[in-house]
mmCIF file of C-alpha atoms and ligand atoms in Angstrom:
data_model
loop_
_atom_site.group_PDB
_atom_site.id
_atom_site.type_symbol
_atom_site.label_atom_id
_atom_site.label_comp_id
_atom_site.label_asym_id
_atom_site.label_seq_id
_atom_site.Cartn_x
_atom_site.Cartn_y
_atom_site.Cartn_z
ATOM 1 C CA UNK A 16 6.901 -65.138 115.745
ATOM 2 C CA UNK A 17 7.793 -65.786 111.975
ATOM 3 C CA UNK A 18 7.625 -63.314 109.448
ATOM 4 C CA UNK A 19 4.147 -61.516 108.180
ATOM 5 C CA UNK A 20 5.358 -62.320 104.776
ATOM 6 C CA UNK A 21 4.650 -66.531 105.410
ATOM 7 C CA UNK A 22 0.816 -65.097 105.693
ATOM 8 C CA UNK A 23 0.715 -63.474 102.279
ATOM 9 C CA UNK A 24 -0.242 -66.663 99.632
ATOM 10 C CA UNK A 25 -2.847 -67.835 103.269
ATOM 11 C CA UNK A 26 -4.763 -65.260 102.732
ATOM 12 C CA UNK A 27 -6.057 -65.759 99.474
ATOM 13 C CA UNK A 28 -7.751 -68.530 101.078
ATOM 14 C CA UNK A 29 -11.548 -66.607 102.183
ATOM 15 C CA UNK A 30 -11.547 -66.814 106.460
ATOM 16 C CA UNK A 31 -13.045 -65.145 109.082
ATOM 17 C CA UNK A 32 -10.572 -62.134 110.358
ATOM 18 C CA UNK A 33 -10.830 -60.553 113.999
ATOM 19 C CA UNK A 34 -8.693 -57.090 114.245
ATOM 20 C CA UNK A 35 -8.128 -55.660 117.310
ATOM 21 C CA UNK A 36 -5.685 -52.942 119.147
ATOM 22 C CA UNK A 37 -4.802 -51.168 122.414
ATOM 23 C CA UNK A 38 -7.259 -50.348 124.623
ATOM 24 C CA UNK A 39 -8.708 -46.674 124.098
ATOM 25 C CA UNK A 40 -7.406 -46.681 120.300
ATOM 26 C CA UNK A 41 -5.876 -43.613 119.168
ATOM 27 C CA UNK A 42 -5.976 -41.823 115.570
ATOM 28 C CA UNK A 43 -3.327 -45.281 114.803
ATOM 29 C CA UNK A 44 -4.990 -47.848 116.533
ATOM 30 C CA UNK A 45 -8.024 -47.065 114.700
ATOM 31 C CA UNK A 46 -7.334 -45.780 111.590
ATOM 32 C CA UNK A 47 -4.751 -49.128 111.151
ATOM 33 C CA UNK A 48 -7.429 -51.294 112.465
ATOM 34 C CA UNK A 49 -9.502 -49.757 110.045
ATOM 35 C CA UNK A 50 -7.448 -49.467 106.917
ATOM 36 C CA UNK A 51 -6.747 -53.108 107.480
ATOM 37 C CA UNK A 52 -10.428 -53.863 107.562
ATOM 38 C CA UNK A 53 -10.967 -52.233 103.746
ATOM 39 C CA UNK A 54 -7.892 -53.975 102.757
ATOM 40 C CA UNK A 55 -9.051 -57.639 103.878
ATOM 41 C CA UNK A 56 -12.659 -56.815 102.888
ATOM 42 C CA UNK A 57 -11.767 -56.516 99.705
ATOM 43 C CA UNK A 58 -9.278 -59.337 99.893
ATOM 44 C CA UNK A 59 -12.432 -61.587 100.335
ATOM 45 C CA UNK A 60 -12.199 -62.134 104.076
ATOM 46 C CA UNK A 61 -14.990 -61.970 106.797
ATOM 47 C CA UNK A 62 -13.857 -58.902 108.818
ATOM 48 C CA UNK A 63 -14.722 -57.764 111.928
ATOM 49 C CA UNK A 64 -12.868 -54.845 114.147
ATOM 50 C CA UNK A 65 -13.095 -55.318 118.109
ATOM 51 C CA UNK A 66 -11.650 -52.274 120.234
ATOM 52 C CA UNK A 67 -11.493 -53.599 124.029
ATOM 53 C CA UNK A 68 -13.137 -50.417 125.073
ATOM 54 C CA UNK A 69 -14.496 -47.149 123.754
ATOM 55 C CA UNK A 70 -13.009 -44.637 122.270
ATOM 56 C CA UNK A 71 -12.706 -40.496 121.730
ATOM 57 C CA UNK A 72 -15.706 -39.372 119.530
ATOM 58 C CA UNK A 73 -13.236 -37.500 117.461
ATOM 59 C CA UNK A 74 -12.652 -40.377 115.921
ATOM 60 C CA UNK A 75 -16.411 -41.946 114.915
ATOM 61 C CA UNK A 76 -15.846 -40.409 111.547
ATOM 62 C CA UNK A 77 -13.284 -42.729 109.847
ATOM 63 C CA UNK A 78 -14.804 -45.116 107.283
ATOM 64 C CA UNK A 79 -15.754 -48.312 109.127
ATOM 65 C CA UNK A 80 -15.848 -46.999 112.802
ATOM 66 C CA UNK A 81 -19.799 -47.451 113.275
ATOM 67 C CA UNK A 82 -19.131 -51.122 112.621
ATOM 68 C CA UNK A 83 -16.069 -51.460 115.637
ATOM 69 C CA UNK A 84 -17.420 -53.650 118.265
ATOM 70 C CA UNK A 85 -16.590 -52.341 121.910
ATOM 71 C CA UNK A 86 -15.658 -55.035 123.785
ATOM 72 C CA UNK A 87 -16.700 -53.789 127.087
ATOM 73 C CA UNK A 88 -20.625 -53.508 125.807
ATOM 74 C CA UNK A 89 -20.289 -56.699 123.591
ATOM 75 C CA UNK A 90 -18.325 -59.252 125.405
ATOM 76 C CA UNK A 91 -20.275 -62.418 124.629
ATOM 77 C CA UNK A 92 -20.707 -61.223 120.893
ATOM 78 C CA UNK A 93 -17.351 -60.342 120.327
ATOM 79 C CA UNK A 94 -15.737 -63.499 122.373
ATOM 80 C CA UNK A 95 -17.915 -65.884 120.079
ATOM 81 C CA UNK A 96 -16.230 -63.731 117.154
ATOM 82 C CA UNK A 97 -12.602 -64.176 118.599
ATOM 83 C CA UNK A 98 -13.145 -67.728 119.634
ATOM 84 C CA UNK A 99 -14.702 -68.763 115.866
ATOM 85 C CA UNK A 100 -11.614 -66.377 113.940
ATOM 86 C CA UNK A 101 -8.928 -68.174 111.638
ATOM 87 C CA UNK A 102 -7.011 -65.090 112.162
ATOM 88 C CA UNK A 103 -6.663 -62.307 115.104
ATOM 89 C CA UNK A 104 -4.812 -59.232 113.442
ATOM 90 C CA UNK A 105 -3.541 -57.037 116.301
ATOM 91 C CA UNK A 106 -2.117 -54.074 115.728
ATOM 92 C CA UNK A 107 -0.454 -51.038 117.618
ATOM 93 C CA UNK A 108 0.030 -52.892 120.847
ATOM 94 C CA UNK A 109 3.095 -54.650 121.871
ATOM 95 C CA UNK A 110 1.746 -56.924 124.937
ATOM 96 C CA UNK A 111 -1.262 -58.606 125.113
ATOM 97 C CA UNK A 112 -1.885 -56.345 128.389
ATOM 98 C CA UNK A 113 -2.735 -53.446 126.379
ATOM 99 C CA UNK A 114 -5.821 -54.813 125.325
ATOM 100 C CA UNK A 115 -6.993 -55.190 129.049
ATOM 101 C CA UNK A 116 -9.808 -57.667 129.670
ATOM 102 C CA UNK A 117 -9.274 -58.866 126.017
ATOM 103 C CA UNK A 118 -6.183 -60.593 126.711
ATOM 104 C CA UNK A 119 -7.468 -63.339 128.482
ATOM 105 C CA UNK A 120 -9.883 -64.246 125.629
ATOM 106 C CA UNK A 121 -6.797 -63.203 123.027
ATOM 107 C CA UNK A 122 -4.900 -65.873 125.086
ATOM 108 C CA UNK A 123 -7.338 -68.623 124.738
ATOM 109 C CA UNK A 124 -8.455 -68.056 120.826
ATOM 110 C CA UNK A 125 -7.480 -70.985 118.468
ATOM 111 C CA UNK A 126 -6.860 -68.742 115.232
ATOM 112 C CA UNK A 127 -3.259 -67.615 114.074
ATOM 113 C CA UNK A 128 -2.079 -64.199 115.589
ATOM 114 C CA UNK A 129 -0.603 -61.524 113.793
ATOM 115 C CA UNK A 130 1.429 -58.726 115.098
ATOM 116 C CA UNK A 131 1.917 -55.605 112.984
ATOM 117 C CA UNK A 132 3.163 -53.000 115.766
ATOM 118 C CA UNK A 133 5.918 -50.175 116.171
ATOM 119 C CA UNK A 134 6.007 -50.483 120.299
ATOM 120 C CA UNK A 135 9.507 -51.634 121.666
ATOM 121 C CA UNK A 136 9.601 -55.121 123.476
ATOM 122 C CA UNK A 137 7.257 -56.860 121.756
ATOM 123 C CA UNK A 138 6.038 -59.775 123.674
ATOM 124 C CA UNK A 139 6.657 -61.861 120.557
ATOM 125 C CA UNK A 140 5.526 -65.223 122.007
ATOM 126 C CA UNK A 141 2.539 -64.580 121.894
ATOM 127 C CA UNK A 142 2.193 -64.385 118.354
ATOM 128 C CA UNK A 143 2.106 -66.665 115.334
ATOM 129 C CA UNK A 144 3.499 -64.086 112.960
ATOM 130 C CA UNK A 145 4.126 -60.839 112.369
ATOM 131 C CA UNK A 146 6.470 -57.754 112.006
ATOM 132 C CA UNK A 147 7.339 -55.535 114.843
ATOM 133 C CA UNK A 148 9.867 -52.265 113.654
ATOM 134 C CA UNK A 149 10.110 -49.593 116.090
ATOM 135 C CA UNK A 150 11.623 -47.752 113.658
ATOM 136 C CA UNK A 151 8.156 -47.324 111.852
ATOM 137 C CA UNK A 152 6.222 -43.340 112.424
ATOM 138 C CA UNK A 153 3.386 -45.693 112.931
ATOM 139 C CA UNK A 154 0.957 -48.805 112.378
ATOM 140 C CA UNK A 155 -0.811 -46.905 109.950
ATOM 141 C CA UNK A 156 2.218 -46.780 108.060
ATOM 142 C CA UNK A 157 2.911 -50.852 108.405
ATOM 143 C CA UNK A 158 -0.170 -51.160 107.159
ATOM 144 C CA UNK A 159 0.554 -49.589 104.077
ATOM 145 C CA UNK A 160 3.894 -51.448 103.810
ATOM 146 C CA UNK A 161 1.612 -54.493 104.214
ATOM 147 C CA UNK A 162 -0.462 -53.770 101.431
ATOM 148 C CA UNK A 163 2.594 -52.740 99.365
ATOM 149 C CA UNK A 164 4.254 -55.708 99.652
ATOM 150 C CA UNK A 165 1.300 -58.446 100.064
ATOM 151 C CA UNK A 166 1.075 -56.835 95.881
ATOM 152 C CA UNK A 167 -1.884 -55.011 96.825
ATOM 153 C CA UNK A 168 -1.116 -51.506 96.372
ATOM 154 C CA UNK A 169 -3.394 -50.712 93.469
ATOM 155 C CA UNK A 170 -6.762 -51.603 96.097
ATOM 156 C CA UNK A 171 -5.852 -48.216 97.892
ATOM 157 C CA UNK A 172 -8.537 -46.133 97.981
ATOM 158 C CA UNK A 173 -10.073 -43.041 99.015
ATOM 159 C CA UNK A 174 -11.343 -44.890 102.408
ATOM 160 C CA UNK A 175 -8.121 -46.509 103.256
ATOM 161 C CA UNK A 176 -6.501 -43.094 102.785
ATOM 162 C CA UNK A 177 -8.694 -41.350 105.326
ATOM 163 C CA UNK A 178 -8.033 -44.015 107.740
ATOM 164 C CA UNK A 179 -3.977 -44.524 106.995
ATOM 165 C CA UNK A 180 -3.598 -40.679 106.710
ATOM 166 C CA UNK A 181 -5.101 -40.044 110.475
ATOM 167 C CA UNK A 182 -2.491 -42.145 111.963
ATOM 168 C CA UNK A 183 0.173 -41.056 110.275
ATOM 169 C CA UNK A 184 -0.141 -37.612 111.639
ATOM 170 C CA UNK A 185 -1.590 -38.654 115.035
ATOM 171 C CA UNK A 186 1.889 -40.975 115.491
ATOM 172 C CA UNK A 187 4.097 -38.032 113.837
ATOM 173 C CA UNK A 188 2.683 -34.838 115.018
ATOM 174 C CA UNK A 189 1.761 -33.988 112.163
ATOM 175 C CA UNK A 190 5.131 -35.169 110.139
ATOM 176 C CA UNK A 191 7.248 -33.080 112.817
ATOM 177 C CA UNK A 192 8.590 -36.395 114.686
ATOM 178 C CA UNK A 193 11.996 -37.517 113.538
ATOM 179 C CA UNK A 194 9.941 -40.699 112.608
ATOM 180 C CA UNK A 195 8.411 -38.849 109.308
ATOM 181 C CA UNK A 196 11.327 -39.687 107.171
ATOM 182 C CA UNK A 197 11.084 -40.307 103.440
ATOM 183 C CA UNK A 198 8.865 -42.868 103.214
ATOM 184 C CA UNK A 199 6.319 -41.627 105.154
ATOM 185 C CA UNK A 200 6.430 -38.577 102.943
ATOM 186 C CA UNK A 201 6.147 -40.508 99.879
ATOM 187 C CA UNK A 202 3.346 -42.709 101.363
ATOM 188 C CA UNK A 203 0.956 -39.421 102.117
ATOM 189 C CA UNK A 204 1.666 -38.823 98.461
ATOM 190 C CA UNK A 205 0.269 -42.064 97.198
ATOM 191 C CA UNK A 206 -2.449 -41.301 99.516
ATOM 192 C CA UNK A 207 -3.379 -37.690 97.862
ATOM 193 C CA UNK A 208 -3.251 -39.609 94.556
ATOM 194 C CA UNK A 209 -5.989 -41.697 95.484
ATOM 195 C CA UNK A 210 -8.452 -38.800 96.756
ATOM 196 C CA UNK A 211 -7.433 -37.958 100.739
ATOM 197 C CA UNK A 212 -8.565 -34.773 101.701
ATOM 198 C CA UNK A 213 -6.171 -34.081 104.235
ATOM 199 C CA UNK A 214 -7.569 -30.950 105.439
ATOM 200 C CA UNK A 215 -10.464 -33.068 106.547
ATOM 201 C CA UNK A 216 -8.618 -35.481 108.549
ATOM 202 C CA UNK A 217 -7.016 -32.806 110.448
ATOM 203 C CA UNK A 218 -10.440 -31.100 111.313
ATOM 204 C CA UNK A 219 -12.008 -34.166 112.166
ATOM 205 C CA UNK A 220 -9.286 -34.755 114.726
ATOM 206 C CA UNK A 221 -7.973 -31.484 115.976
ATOM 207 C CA UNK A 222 -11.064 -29.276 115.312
ATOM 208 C CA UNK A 223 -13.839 -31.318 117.065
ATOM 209 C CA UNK A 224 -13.713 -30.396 120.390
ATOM 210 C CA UNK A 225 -16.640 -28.676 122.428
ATOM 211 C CA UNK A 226 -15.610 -25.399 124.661
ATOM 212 C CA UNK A 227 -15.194 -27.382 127.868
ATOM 213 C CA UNK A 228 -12.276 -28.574 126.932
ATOM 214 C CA UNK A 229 -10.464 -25.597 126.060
ATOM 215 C CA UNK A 230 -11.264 -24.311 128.961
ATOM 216 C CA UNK A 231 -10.316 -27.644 131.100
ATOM 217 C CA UNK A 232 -6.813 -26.796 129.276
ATOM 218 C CA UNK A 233 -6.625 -23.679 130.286
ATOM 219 C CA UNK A 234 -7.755 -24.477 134.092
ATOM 220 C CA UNK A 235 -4.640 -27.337 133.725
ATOM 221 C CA UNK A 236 -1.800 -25.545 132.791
ATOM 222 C CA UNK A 237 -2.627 -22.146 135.237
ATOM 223 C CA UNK A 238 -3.141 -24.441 138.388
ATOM 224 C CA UNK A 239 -2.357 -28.153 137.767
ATOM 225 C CA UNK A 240 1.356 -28.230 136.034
ATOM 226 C CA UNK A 241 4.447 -27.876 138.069
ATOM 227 C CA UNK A 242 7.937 -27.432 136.293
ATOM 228 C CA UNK A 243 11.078 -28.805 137.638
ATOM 229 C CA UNK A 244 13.880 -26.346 135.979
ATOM 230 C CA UNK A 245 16.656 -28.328 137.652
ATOM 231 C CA UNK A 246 15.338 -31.683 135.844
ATOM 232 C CA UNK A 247 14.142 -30.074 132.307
ATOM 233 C CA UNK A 248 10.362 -31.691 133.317
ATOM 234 C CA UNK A 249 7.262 -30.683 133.871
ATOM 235 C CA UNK A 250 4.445 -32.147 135.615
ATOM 236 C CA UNK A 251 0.426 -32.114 135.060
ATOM 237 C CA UNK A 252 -1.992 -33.936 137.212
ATOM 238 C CA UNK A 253 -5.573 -33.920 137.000
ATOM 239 C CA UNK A 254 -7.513 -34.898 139.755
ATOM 240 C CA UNK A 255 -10.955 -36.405 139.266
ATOM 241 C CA UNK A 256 -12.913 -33.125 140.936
ATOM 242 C CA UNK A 257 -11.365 -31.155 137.278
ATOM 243 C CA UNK A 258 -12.426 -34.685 134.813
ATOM 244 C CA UNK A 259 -16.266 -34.043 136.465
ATOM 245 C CA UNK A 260 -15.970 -30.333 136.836
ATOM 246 C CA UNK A 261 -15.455 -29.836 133.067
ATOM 247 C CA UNK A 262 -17.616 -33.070 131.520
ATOM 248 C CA UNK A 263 -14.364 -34.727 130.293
ATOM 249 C CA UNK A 264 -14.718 -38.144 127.592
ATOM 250 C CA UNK A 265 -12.045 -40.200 126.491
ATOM 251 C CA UNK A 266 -9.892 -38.338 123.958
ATOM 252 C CA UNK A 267 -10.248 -35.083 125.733
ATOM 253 C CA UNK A 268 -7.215 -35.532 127.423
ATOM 254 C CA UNK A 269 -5.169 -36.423 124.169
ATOM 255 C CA UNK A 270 -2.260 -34.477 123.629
ATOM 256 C CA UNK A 271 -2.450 -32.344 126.685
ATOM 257 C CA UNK A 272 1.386 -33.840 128.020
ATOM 258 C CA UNK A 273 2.646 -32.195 124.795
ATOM 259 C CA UNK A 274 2.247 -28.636 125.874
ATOM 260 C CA UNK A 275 4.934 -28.321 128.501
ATOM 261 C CA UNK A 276 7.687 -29.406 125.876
ATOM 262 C CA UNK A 277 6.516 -25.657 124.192
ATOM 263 C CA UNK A 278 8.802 -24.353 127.003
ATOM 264 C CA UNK A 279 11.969 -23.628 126.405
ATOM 265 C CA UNK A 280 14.481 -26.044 127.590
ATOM 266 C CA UNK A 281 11.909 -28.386 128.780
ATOM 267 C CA UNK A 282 12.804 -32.110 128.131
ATOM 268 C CA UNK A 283 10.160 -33.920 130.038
ATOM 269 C CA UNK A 284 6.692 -34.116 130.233
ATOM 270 C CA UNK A 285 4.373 -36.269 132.383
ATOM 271 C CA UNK A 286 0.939 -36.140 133.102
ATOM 272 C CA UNK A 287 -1.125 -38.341 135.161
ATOM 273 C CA UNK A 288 -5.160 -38.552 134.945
ATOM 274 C CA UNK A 289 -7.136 -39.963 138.101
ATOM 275 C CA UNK A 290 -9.116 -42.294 136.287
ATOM 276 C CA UNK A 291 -11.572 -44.633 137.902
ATOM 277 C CA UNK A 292 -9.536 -47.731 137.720
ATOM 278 C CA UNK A 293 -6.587 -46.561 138.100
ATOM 279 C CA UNK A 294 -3.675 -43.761 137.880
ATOM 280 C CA UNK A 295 -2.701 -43.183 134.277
ATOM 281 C CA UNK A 296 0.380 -41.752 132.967
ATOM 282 C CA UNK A 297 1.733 -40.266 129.887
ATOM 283 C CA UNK A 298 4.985 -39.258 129.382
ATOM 284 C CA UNK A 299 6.810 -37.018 126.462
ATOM 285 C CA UNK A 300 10.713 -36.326 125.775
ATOM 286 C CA UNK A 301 12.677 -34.868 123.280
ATOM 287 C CA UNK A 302 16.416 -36.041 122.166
ATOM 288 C CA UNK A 303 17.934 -38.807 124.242
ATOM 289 C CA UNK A 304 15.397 -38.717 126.966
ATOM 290 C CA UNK A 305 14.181 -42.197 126.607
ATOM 291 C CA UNK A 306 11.005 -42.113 128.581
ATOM 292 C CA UNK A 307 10.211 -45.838 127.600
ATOM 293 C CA UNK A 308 12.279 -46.817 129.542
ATOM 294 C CA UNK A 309 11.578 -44.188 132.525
ATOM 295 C CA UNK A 310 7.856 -45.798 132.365
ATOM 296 C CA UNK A 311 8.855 -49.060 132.251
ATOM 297 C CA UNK A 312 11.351 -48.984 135.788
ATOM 298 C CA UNK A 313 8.959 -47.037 137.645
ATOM 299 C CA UNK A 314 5.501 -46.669 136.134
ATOM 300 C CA UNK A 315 4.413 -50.509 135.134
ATOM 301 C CA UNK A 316 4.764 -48.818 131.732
ATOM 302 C CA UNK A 317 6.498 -48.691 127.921
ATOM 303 C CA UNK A 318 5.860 -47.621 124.685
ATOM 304 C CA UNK A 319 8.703 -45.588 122.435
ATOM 305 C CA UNK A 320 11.793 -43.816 123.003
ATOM 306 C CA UNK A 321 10.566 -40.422 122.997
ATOM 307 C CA UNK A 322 6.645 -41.097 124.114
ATOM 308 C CA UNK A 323 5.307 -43.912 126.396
ATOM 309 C CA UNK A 324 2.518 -44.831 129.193
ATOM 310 C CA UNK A 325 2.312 -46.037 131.871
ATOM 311 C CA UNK A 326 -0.062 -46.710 135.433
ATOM 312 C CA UNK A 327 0.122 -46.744 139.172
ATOM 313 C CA UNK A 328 -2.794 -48.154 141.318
ATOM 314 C CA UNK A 329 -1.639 -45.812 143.939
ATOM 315 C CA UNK A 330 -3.831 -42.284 144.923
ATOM 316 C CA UNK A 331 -2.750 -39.040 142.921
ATOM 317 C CA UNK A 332 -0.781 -38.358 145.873
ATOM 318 C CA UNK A 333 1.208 -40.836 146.100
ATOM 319 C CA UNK A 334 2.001 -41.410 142.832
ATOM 320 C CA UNK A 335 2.796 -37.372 142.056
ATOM 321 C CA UNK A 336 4.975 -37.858 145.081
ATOM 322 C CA UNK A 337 7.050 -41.479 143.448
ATOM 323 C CA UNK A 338 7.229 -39.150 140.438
ATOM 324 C CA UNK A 339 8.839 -36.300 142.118
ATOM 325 C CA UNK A 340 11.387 -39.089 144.568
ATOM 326 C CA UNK A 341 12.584 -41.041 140.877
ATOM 327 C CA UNK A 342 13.207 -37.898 139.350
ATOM 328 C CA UNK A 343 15.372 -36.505 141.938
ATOM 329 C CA UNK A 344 16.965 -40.022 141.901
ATOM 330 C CA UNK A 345 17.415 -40.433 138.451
ATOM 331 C CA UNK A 346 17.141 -37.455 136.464
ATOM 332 C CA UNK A 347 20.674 -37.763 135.803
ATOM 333 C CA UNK A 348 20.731 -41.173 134.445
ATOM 334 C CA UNK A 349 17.790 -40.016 132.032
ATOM 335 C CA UNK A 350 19.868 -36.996 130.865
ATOM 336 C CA UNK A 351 17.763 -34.778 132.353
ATOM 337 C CA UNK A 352 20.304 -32.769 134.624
HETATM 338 P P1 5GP B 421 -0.096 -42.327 125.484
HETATM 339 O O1 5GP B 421 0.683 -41.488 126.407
HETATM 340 O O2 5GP B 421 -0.509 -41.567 124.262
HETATM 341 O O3 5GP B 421 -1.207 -43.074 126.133
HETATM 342 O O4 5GP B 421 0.906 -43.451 124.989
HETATM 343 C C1 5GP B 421 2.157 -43.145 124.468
HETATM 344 C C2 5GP B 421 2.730 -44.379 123.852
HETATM 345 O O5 5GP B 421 3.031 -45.333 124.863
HETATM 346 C C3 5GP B 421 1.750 -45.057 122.913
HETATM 347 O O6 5GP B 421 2.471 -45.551 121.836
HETATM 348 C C4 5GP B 421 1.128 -46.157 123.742
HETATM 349 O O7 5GP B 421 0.756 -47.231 122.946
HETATM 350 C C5 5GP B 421 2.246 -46.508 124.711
HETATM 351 N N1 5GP B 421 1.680 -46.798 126.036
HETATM 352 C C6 5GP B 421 0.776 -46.073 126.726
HETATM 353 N N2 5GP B 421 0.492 -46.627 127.915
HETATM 354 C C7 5GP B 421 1.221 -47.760 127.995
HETATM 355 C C8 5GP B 421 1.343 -48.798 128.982
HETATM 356 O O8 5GP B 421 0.729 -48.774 130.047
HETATM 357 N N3 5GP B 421 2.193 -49.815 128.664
HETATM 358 C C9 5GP B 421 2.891 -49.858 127.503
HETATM 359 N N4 5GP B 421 3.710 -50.900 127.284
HETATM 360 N N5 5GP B 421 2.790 -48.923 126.559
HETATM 361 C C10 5GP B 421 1.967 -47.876 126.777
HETATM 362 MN MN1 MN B 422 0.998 -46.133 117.073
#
């Protein structure tokens, strides 16, 4: 993978641009995907964002998102797009797996790929160029580094902002992550200069929930979270009876794993969701709890230090029961003892 800056003097050449991310994009897959798309709009490029599946309705208000193509609904569209692009921009994944039935067309598409991602162990083989920093709160904010040093600062705008602006705090927690450092400070400044309303992002993405998911919350943490006060964790699963139950869509689960790190001493949180396909896991820490690597050894899994995913093709069971057998195993080696 060579540098993203080798790109910079290509791309005043006009070309036709795919941009694509993780499967069920956050607030920073999309709003980098996005951002991006303004950017290389305006740059004189041919632009077209691809998500491999849907995503939470929460986030159908950013600038640009009525024009994502889902892959799932789209395929032979979008695979004559990916197949015809001079450039494949992916961004906020770190392996070509996280973009699920994309990767095989990914794999097979002529143009010159570009990582821009903060994940750790990026499968950097796969791509033609790129920058991968895990130190980074986010894509979003790579993004704007991009544009800041491709010498296109001044095209910020008001649209960019919205988009750059929900990642940031989606990937920060709202700037409380040890991740919001300086920069990132000084970047949401440069983004109120050009017009954010940042109350507005945060409504759109924290205030746009119906009732039955508050009360799915509620029904979680009084019957479906178990803490471990030996090991510092806690545990929610959800089986599918409780996703039907209470109507729940993609998104609805988003930032539920967060809640049991409110308790005090609590270093761990997990949750696993009975989806259709498959068993999926999230998992939180705080300090030197490095839960990438926890997902990675026993939940086909990654991500960051302090936040990662992961999956088991197991039942709920089974795979509440592996969770419970590592972490007597291994909560010492995690620091979680
Ligand atoms: P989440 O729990 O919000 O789905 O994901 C937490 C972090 O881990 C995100 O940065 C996400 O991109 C990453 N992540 C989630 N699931 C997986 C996975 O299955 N594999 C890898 N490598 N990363 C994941
Ligand atoms: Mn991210």
């Amino acid at each position: 993978m060579q540098p993203i800056e080798q790109i910079y003097t290509r791309l005043d050449q006009p070309a036709k641009i795919v941009i694509t991310t993780h499967q069920k994009p956050d607030p920073d897959a999309m709003g980098s995907s996005l951002a991006l798309y303004h950017l290389l709009v305006r740059w004189g490029h041919q632009v077209t964002v691809i998500s491999p599946t849907n995503w939470a309705s929460f986030l159908d208000w950013m600038p640009g998102a009525d024009k994502v193509l889902n892959y799932e609904i789209t395929r032979e569209k979008s695979e004559a797009i990916i197949m015809a692009a001079d450039w494949l921009f992916c961004l906020d994944f770190n392996t070509p797996i996280r973009t699920k039935h994309l990767s095989p067309v990914l794999a097979k598409a002529p143009g010159s790929k570009v990582l821009i991602d903060h994940h750790q162990q990026p499968a950097v083989d796969f791509f033609q160029y790129g920058v991968s920093d895990t130190g980074k709160s986010s894509t979003c904010e790579m993004v704007y580094d991009f544009m800041v040093s491709s010498g296109k600062a001044s095209w910020l705008d008001t649209d960019m902002a919205q988009c750059l602006y929900a990642g940031l705090i989606g990937d920060t927690g709202s700037f409380r992550f040890p991740a919001a450092g300086a920069s990132v400070h000084r970047m949401a400044a440069h983004l109120k200069s050009v017009g954010l309303n940042h109350t507005l992002v945060h409504e759109h993405i924290y205030d746009s929930f119906l009732e039955n998911r508050l009360r799915f919350i509620g029904h979680v943490l009084t019957n479906r979270m178990e803490v471990f006060y030996e090991f510092n964790t806690a545990l929610i699963y959800v089986p599918k009876s409780d996703l039907l139950k209470y109507d729940i869509k993609t998104g609805d689960t988003e930032g539920l794993v967060n809640y049991p790190l409110s308790i005090q001493g609590i270093k761990m949180a997990a949750i696993v969701i009975d989806r259709d396909e498959e068993r999926k896991w999230s998992f939180r820490s705080k300090g030197n709890v490095d839960v990438n690597t926890f997902a990675r050894r026993f939940f086909e899994g990654g991500g960051h230090f302090n936040a990662a995913g992961g999956r088991s093709s197991a039942s709920l069971e089974d795979t509440v029961k592996t969770f419970k057998k590592v972490l007597r195993e291994h909560a010492s080696e995690f620091q979680l003892t």
